[in-house]
Short mmCIF file of N, CA, C and O in Angstrom, two decimals:
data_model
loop_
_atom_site.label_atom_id
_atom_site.label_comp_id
_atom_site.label_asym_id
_atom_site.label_seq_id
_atom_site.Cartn_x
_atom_site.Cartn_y
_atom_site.Cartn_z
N UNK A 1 -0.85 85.46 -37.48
CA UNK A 1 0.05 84.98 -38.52
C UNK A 1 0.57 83.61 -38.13
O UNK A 1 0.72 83.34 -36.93
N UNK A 2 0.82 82.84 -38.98
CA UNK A 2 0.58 81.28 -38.83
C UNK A 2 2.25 81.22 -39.17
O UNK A 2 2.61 81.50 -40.32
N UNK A 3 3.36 80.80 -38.05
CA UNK A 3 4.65 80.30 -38.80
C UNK A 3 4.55 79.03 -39.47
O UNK A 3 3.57 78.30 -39.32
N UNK A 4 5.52 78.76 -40.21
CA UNK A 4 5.50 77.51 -41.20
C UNK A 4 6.95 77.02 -40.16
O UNK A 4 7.94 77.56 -39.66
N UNK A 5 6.34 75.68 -40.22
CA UNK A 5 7.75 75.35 -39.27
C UNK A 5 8.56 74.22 -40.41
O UNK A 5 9.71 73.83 -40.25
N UNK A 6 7.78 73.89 -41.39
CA UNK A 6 8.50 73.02 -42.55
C UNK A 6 9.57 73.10 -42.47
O UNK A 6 10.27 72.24 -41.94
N UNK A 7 10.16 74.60 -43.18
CA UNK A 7 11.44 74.37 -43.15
C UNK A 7 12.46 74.44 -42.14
O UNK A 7 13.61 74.73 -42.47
N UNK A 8 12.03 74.11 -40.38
CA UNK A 8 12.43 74.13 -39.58
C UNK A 8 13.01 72.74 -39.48
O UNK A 8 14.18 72.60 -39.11
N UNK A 9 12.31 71.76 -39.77
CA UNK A 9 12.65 70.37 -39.68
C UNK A 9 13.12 70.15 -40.85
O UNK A 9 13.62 69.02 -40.87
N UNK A 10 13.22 70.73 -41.93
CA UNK A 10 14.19 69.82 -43.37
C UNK A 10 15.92 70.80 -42.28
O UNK A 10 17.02 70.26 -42.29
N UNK A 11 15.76 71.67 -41.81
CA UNK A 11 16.96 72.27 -41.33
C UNK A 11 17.67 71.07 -40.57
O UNK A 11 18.72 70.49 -40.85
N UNK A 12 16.57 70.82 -39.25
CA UNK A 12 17.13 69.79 -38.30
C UNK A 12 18.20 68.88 -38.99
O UNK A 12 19.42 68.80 -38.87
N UNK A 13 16.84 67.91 -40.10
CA UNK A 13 17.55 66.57 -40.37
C UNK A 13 18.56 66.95 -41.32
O UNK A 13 19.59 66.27 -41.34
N UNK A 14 18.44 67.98 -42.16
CA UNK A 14 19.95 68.53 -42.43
C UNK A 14 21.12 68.49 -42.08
O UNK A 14 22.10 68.02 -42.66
N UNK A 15 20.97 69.38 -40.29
CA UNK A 15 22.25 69.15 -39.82
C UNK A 15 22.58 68.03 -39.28
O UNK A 15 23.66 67.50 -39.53
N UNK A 16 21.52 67.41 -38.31
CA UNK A 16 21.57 66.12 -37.87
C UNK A 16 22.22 65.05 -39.06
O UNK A 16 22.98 64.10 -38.85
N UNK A 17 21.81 65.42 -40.04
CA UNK A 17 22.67 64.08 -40.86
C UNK A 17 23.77 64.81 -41.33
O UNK A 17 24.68 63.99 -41.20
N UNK A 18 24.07 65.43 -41.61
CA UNK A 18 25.59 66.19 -42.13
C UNK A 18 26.79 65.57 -40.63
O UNK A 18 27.88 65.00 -40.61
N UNK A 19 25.84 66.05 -39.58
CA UNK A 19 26.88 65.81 -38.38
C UNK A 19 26.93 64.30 -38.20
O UNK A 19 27.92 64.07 -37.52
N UNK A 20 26.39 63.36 -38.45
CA UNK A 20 26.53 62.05 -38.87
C UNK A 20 27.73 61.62 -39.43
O UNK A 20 28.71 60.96 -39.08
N UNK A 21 27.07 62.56 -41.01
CA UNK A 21 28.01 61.72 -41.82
C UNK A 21 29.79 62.36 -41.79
O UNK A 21 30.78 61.92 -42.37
N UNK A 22 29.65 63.44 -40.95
CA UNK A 22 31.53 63.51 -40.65
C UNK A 22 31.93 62.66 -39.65
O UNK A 22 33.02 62.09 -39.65
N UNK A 23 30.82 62.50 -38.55
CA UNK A 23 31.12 61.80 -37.54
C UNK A 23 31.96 60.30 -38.07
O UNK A 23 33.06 59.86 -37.74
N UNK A 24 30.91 59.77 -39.02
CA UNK A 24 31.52 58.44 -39.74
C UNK A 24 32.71 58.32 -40.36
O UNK A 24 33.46 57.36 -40.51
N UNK A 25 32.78 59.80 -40.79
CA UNK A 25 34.07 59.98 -41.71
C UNK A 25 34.81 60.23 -41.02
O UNK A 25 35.86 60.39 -41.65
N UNK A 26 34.98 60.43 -39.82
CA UNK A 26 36.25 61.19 -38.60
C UNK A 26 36.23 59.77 -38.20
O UNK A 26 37.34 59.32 -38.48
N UNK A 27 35.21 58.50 -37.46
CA UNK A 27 35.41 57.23 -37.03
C UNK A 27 36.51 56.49 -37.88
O UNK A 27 37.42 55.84 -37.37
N UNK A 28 36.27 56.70 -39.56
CA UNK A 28 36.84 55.79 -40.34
C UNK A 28 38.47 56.34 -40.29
O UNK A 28 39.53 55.73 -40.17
N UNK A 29 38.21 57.60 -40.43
CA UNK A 29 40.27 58.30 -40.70
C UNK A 29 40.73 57.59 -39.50
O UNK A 29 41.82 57.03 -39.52
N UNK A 30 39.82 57.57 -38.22
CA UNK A 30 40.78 57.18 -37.03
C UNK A 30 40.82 56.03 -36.95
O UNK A 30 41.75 55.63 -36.24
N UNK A 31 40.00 55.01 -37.52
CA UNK A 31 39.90 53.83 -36.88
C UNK A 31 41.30 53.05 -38.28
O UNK A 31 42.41 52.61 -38.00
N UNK A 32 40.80 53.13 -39.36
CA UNK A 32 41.69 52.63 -40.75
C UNK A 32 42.84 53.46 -40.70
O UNK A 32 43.82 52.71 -40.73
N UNK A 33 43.17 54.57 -40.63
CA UNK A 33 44.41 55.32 -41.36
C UNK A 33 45.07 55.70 -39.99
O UNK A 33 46.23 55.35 -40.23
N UNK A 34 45.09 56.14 -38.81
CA UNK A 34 45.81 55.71 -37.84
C UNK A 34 46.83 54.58 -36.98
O UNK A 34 46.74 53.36 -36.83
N UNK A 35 47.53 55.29 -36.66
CA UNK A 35 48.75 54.26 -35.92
C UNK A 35 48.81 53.04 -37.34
O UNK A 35 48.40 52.88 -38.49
N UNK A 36 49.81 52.24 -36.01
CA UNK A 36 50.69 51.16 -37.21
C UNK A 36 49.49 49.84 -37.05
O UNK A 36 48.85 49.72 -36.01
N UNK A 37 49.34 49.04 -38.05
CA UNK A 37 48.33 48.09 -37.46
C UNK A 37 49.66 46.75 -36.95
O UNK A 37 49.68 45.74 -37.65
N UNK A 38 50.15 46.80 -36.38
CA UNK A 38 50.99 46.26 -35.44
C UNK A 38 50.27 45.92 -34.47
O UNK A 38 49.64 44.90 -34.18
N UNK A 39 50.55 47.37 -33.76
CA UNK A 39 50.12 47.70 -32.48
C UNK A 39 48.83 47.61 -32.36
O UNK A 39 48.45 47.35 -31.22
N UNK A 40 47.51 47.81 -33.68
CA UNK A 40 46.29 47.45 -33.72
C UNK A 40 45.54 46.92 -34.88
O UNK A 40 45.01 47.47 -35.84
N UNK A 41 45.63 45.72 -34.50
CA UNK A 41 45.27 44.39 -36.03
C UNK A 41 43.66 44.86 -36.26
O UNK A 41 42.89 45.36 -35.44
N UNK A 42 43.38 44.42 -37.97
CA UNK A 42 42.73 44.77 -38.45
C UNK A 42 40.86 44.27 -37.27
O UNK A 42 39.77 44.83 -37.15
N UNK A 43 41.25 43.46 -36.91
CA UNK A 43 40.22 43.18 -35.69
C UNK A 43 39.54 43.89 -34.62
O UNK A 43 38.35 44.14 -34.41
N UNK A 44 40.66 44.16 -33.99
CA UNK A 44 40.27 45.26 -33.18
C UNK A 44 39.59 46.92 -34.10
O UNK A 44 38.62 47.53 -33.64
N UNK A 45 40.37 47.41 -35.46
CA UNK A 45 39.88 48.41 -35.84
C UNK A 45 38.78 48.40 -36.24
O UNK A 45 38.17 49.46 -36.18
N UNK A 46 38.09 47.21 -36.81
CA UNK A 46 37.16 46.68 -37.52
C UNK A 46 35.94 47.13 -36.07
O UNK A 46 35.04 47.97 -36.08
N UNK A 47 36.23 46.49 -35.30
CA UNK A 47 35.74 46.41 -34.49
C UNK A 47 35.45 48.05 -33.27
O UNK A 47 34.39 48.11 -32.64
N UNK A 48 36.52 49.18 -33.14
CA UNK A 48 36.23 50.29 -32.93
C UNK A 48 35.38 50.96 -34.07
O UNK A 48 34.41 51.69 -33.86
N UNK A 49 36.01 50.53 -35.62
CA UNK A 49 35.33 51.35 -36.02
C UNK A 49 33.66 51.06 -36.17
O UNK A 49 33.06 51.99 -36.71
N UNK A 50 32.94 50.06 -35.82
CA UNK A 50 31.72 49.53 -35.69
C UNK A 50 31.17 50.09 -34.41
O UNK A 50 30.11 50.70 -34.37
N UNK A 51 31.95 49.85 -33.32
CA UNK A 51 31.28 50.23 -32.15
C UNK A 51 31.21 51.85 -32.10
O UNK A 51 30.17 52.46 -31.85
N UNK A 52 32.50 52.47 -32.38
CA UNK A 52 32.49 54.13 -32.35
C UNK A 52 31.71 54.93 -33.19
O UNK A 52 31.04 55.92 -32.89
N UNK A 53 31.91 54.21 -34.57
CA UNK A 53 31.54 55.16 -35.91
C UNK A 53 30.23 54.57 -36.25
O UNK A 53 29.44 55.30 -36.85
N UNK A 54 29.83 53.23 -35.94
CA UNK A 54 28.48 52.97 -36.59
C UNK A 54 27.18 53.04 -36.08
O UNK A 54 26.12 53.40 -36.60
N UNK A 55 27.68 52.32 -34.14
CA UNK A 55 27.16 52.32 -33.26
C UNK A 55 26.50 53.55 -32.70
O UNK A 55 25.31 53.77 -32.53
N UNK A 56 27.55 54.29 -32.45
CA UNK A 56 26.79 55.85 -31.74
C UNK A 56 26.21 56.57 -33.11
O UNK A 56 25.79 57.72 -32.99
N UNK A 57 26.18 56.08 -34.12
CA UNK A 57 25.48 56.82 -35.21
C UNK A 57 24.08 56.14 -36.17
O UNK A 57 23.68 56.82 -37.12
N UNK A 58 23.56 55.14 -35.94
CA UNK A 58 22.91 54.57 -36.36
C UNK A 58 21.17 54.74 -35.91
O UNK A 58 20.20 54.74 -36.67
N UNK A 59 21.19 54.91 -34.11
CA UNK A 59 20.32 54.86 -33.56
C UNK A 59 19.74 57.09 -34.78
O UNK A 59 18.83 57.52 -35.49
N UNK A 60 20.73 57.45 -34.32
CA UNK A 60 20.10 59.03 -34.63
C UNK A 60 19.87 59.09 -36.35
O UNK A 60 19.36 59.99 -37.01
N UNK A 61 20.37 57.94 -36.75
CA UNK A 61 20.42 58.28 -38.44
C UNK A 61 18.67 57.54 -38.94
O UNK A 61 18.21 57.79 -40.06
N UNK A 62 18.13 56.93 -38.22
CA UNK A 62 17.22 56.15 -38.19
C UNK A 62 16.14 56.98 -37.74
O UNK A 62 15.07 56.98 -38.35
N UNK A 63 16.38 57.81 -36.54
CA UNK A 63 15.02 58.43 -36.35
C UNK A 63 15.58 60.18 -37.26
O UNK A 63 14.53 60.57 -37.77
N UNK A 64 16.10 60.67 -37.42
CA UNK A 64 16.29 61.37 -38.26
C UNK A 64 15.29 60.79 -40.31
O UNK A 64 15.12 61.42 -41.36
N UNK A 65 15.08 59.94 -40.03
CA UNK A 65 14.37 59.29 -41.28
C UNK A 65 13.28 60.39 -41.30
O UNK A 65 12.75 60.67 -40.23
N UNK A 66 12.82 61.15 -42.61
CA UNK A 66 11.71 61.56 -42.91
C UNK A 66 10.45 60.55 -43.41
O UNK A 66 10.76 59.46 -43.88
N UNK A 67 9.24 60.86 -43.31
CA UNK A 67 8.15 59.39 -43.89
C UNK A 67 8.41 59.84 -44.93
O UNK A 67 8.87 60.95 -45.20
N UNK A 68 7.98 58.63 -45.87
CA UNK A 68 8.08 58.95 -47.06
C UNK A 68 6.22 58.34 -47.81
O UNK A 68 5.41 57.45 -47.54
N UNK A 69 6.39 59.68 -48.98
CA UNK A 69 4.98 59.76 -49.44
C UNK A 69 4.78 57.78 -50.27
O UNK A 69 5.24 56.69 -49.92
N UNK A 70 4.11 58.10 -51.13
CA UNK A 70 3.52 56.92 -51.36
C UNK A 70 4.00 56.67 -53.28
O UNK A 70 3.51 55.90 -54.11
N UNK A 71 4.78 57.39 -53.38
CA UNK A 71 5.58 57.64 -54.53
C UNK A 71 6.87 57.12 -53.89
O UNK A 71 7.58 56.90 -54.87
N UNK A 72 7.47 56.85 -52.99
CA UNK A 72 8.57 56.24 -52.53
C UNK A 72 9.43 57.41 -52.24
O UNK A 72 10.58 57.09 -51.92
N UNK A 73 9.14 59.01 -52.29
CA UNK A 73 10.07 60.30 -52.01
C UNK A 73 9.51 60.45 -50.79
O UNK A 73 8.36 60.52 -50.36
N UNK A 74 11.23 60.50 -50.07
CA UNK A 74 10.98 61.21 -48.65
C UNK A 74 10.55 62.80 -48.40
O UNK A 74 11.29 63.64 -48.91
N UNK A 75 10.02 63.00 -48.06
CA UNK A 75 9.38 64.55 -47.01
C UNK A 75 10.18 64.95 -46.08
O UNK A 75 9.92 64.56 -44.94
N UNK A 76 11.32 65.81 -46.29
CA UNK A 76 12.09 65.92 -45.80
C UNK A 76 11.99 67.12 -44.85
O UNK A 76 12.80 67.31 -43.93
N UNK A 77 10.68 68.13 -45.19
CA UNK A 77 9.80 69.40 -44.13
C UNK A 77 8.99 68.83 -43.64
O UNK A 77 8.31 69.61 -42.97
N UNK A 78 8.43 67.25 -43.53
CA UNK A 78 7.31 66.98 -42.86
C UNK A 78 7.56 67.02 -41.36
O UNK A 78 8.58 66.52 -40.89
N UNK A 79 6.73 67.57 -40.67
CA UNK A 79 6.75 67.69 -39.40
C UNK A 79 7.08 66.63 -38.89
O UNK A 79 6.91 65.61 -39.56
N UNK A 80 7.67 66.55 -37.53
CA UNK A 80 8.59 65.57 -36.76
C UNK A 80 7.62 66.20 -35.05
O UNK A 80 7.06 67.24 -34.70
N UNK A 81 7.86 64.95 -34.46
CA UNK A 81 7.60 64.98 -32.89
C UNK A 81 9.30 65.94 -32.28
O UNK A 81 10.49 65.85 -32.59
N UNK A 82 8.65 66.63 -31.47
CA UNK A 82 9.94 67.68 -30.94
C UNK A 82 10.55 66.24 -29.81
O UNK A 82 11.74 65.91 -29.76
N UNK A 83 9.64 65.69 -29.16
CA UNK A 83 10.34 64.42 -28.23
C UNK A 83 11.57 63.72 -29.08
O UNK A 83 12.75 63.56 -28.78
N UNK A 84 10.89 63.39 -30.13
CA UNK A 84 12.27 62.86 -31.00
C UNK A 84 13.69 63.55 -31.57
O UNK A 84 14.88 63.22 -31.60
N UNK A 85 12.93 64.65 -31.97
CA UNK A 85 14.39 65.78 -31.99
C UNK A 85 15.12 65.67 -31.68
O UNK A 85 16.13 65.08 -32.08
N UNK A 86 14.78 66.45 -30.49
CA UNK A 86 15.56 66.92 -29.23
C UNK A 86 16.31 65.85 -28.52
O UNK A 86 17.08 66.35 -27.71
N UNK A 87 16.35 64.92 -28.54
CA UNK A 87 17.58 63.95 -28.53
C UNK A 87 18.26 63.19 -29.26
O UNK A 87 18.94 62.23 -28.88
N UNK A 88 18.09 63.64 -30.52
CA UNK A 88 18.73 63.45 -31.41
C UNK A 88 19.80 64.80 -31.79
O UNK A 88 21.01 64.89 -32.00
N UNK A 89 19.13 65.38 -31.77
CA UNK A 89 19.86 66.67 -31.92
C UNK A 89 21.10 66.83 -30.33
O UNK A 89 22.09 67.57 -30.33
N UNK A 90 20.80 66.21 -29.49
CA UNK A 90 21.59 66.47 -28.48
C UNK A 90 22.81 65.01 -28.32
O UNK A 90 23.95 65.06 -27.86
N UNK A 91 22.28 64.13 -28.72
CA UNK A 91 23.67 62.65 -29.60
C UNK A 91 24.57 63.16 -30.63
O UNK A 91 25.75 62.84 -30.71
N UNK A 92 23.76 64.26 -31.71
CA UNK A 92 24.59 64.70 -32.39
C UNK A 92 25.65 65.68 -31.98
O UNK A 92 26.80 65.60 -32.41
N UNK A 93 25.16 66.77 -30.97
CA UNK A 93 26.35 67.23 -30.13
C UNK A 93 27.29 66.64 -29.25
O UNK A 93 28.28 67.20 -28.79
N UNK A 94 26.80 65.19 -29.00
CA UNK A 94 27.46 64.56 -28.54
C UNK A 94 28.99 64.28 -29.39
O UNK A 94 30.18 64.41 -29.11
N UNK A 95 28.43 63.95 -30.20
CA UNK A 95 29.00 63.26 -31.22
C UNK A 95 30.12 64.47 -31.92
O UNK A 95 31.19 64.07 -32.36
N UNK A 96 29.78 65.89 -31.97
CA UNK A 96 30.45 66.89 -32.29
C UNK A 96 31.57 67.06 -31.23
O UNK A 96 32.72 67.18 -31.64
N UNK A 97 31.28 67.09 -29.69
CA UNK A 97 32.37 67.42 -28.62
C UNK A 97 32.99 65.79 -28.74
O UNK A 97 34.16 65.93 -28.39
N UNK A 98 32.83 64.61 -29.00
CA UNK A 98 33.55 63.77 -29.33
C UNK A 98 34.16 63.56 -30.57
O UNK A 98 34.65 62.44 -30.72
N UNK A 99 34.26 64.43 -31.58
CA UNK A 99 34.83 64.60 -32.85
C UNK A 99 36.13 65.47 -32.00
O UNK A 99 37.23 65.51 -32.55
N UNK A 100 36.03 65.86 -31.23
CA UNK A 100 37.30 67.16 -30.75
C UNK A 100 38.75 66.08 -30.36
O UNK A 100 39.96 66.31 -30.26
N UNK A 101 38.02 65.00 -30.24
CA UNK A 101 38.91 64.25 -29.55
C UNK A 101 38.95 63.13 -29.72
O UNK A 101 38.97 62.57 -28.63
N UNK A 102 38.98 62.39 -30.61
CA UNK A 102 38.24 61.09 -31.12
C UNK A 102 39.33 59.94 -31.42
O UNK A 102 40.26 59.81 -32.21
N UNK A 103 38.74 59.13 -30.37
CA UNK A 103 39.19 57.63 -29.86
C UNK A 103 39.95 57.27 -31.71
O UNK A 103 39.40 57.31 -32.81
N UNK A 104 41.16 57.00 -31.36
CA UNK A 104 41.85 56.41 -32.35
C UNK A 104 42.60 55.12 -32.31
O UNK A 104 42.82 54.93 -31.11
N UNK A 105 42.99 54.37 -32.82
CA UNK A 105 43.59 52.98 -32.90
C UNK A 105 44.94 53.38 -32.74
O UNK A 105 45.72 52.64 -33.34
N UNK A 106 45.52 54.40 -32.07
CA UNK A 106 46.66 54.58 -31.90
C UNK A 106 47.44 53.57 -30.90
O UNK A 106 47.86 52.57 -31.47
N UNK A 107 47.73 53.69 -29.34
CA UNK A 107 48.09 52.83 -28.92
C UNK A 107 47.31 52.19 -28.04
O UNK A 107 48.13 51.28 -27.96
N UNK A 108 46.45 51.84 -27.29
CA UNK A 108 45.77 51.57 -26.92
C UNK A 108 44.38 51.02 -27.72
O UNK A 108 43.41 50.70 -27.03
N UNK A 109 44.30 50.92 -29.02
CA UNK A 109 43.16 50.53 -30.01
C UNK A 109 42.27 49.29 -29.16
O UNK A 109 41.08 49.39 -28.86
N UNK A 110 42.93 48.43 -28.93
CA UNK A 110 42.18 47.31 -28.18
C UNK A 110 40.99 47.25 -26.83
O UNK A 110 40.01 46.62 -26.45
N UNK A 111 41.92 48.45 -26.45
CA UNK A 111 40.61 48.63 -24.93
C UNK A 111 39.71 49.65 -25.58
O UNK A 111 38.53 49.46 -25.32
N UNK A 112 40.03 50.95 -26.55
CA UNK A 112 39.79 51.77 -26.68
C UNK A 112 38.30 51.27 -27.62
O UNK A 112 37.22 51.81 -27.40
N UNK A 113 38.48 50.08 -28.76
CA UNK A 113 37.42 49.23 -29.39
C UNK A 113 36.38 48.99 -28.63
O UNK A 113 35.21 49.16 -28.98
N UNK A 114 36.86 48.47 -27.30
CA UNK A 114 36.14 47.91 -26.10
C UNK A 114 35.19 48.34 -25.25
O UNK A 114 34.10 47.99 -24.80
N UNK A 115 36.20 49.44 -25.16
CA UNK A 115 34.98 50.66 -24.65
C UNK A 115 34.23 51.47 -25.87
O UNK A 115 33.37 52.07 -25.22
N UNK A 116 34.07 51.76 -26.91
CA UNK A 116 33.06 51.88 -27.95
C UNK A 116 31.87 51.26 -27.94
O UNK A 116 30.98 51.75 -28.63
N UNK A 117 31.62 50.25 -27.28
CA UNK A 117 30.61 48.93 -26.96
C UNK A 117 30.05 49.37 -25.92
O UNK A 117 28.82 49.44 -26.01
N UNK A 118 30.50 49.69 -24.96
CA UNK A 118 29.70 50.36 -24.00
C UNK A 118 29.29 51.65 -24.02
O UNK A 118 28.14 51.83 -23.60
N UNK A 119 29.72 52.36 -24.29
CA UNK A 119 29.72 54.03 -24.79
C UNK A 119 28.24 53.80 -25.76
O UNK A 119 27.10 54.09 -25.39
N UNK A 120 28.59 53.23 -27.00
CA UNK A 120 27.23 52.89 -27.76
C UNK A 120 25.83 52.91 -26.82
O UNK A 120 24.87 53.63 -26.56
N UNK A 121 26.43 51.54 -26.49
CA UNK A 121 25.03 50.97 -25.37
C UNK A 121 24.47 52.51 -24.49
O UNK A 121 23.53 53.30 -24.51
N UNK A 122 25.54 52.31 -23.88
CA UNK A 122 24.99 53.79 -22.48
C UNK A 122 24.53 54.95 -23.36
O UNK A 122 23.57 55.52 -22.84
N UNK A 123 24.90 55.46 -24.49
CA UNK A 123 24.48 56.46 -24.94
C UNK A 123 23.09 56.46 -25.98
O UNK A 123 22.39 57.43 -26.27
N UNK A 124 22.96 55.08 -26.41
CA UNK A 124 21.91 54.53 -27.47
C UNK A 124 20.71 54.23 -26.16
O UNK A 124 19.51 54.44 -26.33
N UNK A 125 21.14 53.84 -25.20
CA UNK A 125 19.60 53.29 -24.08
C UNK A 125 19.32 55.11 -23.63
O UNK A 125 18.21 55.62 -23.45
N UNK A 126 20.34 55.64 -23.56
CA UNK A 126 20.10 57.03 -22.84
C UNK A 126 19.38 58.19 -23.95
O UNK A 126 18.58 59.10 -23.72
N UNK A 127 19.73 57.94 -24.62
CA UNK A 127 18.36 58.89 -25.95
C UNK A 127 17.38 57.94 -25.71
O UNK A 127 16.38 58.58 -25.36
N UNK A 128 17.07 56.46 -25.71
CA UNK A 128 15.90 56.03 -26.38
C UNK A 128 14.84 56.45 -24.77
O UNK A 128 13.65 56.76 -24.80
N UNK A 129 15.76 56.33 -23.38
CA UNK A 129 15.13 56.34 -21.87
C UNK A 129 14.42 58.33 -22.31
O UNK A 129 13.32 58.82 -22.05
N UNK A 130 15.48 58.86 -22.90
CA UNK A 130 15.23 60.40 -23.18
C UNK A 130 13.59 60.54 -23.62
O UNK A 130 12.54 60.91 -23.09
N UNK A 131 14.03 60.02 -24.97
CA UNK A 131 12.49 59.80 -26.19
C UNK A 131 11.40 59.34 -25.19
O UNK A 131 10.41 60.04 -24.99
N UNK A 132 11.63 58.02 -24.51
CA UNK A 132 10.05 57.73 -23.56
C UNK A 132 9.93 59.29 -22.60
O UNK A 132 8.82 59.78 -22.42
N UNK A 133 10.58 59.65 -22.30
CA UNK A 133 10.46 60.42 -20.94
C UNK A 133 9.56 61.85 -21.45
O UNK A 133 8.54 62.29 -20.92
N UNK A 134 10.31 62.40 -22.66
CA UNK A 134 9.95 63.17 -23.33
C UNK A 134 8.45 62.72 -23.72
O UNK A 134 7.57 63.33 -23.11
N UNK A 135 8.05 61.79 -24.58
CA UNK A 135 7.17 61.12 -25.16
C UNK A 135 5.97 61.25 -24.08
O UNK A 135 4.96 61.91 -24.32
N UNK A 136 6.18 60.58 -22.90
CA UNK A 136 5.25 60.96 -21.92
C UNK A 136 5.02 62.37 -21.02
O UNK A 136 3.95 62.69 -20.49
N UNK A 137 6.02 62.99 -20.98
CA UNK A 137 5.75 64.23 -20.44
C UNK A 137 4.66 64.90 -21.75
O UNK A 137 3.61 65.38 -21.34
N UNK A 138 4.88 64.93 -23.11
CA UNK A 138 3.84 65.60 -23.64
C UNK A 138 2.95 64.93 -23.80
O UNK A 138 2.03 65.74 -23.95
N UNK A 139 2.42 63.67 -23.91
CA UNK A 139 1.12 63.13 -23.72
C UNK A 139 0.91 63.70 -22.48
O UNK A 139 0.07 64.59 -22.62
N UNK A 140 1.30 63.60 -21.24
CA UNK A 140 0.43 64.22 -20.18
C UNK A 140 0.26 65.65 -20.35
O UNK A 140 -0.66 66.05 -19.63
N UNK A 141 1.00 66.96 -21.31
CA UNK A 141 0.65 67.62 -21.38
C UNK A 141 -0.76 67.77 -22.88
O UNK A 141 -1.68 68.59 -22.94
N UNK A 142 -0.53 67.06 -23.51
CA UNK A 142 -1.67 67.23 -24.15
C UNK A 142 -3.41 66.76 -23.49
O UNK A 142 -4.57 67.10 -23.72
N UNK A 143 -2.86 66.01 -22.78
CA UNK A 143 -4.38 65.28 -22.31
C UNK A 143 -4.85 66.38 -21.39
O UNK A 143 -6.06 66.30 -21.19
N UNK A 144 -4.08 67.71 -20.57
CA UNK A 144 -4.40 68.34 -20.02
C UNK A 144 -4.79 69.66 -20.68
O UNK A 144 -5.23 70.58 -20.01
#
């Protein structure tokens, strides 16, 4: 008996983008509607909310992309490489245990912007180092 894994991957990018798009929506409540903008000018928020909310979410919203047929509709059960998944799916839990607690423009907004920039970086090079690593461990298992 042959499983159908189709609707295994319209599931993935399902949740994978649902957990996205709160992620963005939890970046924006904290970054705009928090604290006084006194204490954190529209610069700095502008600026967390790019590095926190756009940054750590952009790289996974991109490979989460289904191909799309030749009618211009995406395939949203078309099979996916598990290398790619699987670290995507694991940014997005990232991204869930950092929803528990999520960097706000409260008092500290300025360093807190600051470090969003690096957090991005370290976590965007660390899926893509993931994807090669993955990527080559199953080419060497297929060639065998």
């Amino acid at each position: 008996m042959k499983l159908d894994r189709m609707p295994l991957f319209a599931l993935i990018r399902g949740v994978g983008a649902a957990c996205l798009v709160v992620w963005v929506l939890l970046s924006a409540w904290a970054w705009w509607w928090q604290g006084a903008y006194a204490e954190c000018g529209v610069g700095w928020r502008l600026m967390g909310f790019a590095s926190w909310g756009l940054g750590l979410s952009l790289l996974p919203a991109m490979l989460l992309l289904p191909p799309v047929d030749r009618k211009g509709k995406f395939r949203w059960a078309a099979p996916a490489r598990l290398s790619r998944m699987l670290p995507v799916l694991l940014q997005c839990l990232l991204l869930v245990w950092l929803s528990l607690d999520i960097p706000t423009a409260d008092d500290a907004g300025d360093i807190l912007a600051a470090v969003g920039i690096v957090w991005a970086i370290l976590v965007n090079t660390g899926i893509i180092v993931l994807i090669l690593v993955l990527s080559g461990i199953a080419g060497c298992c297929r060639r065998n």
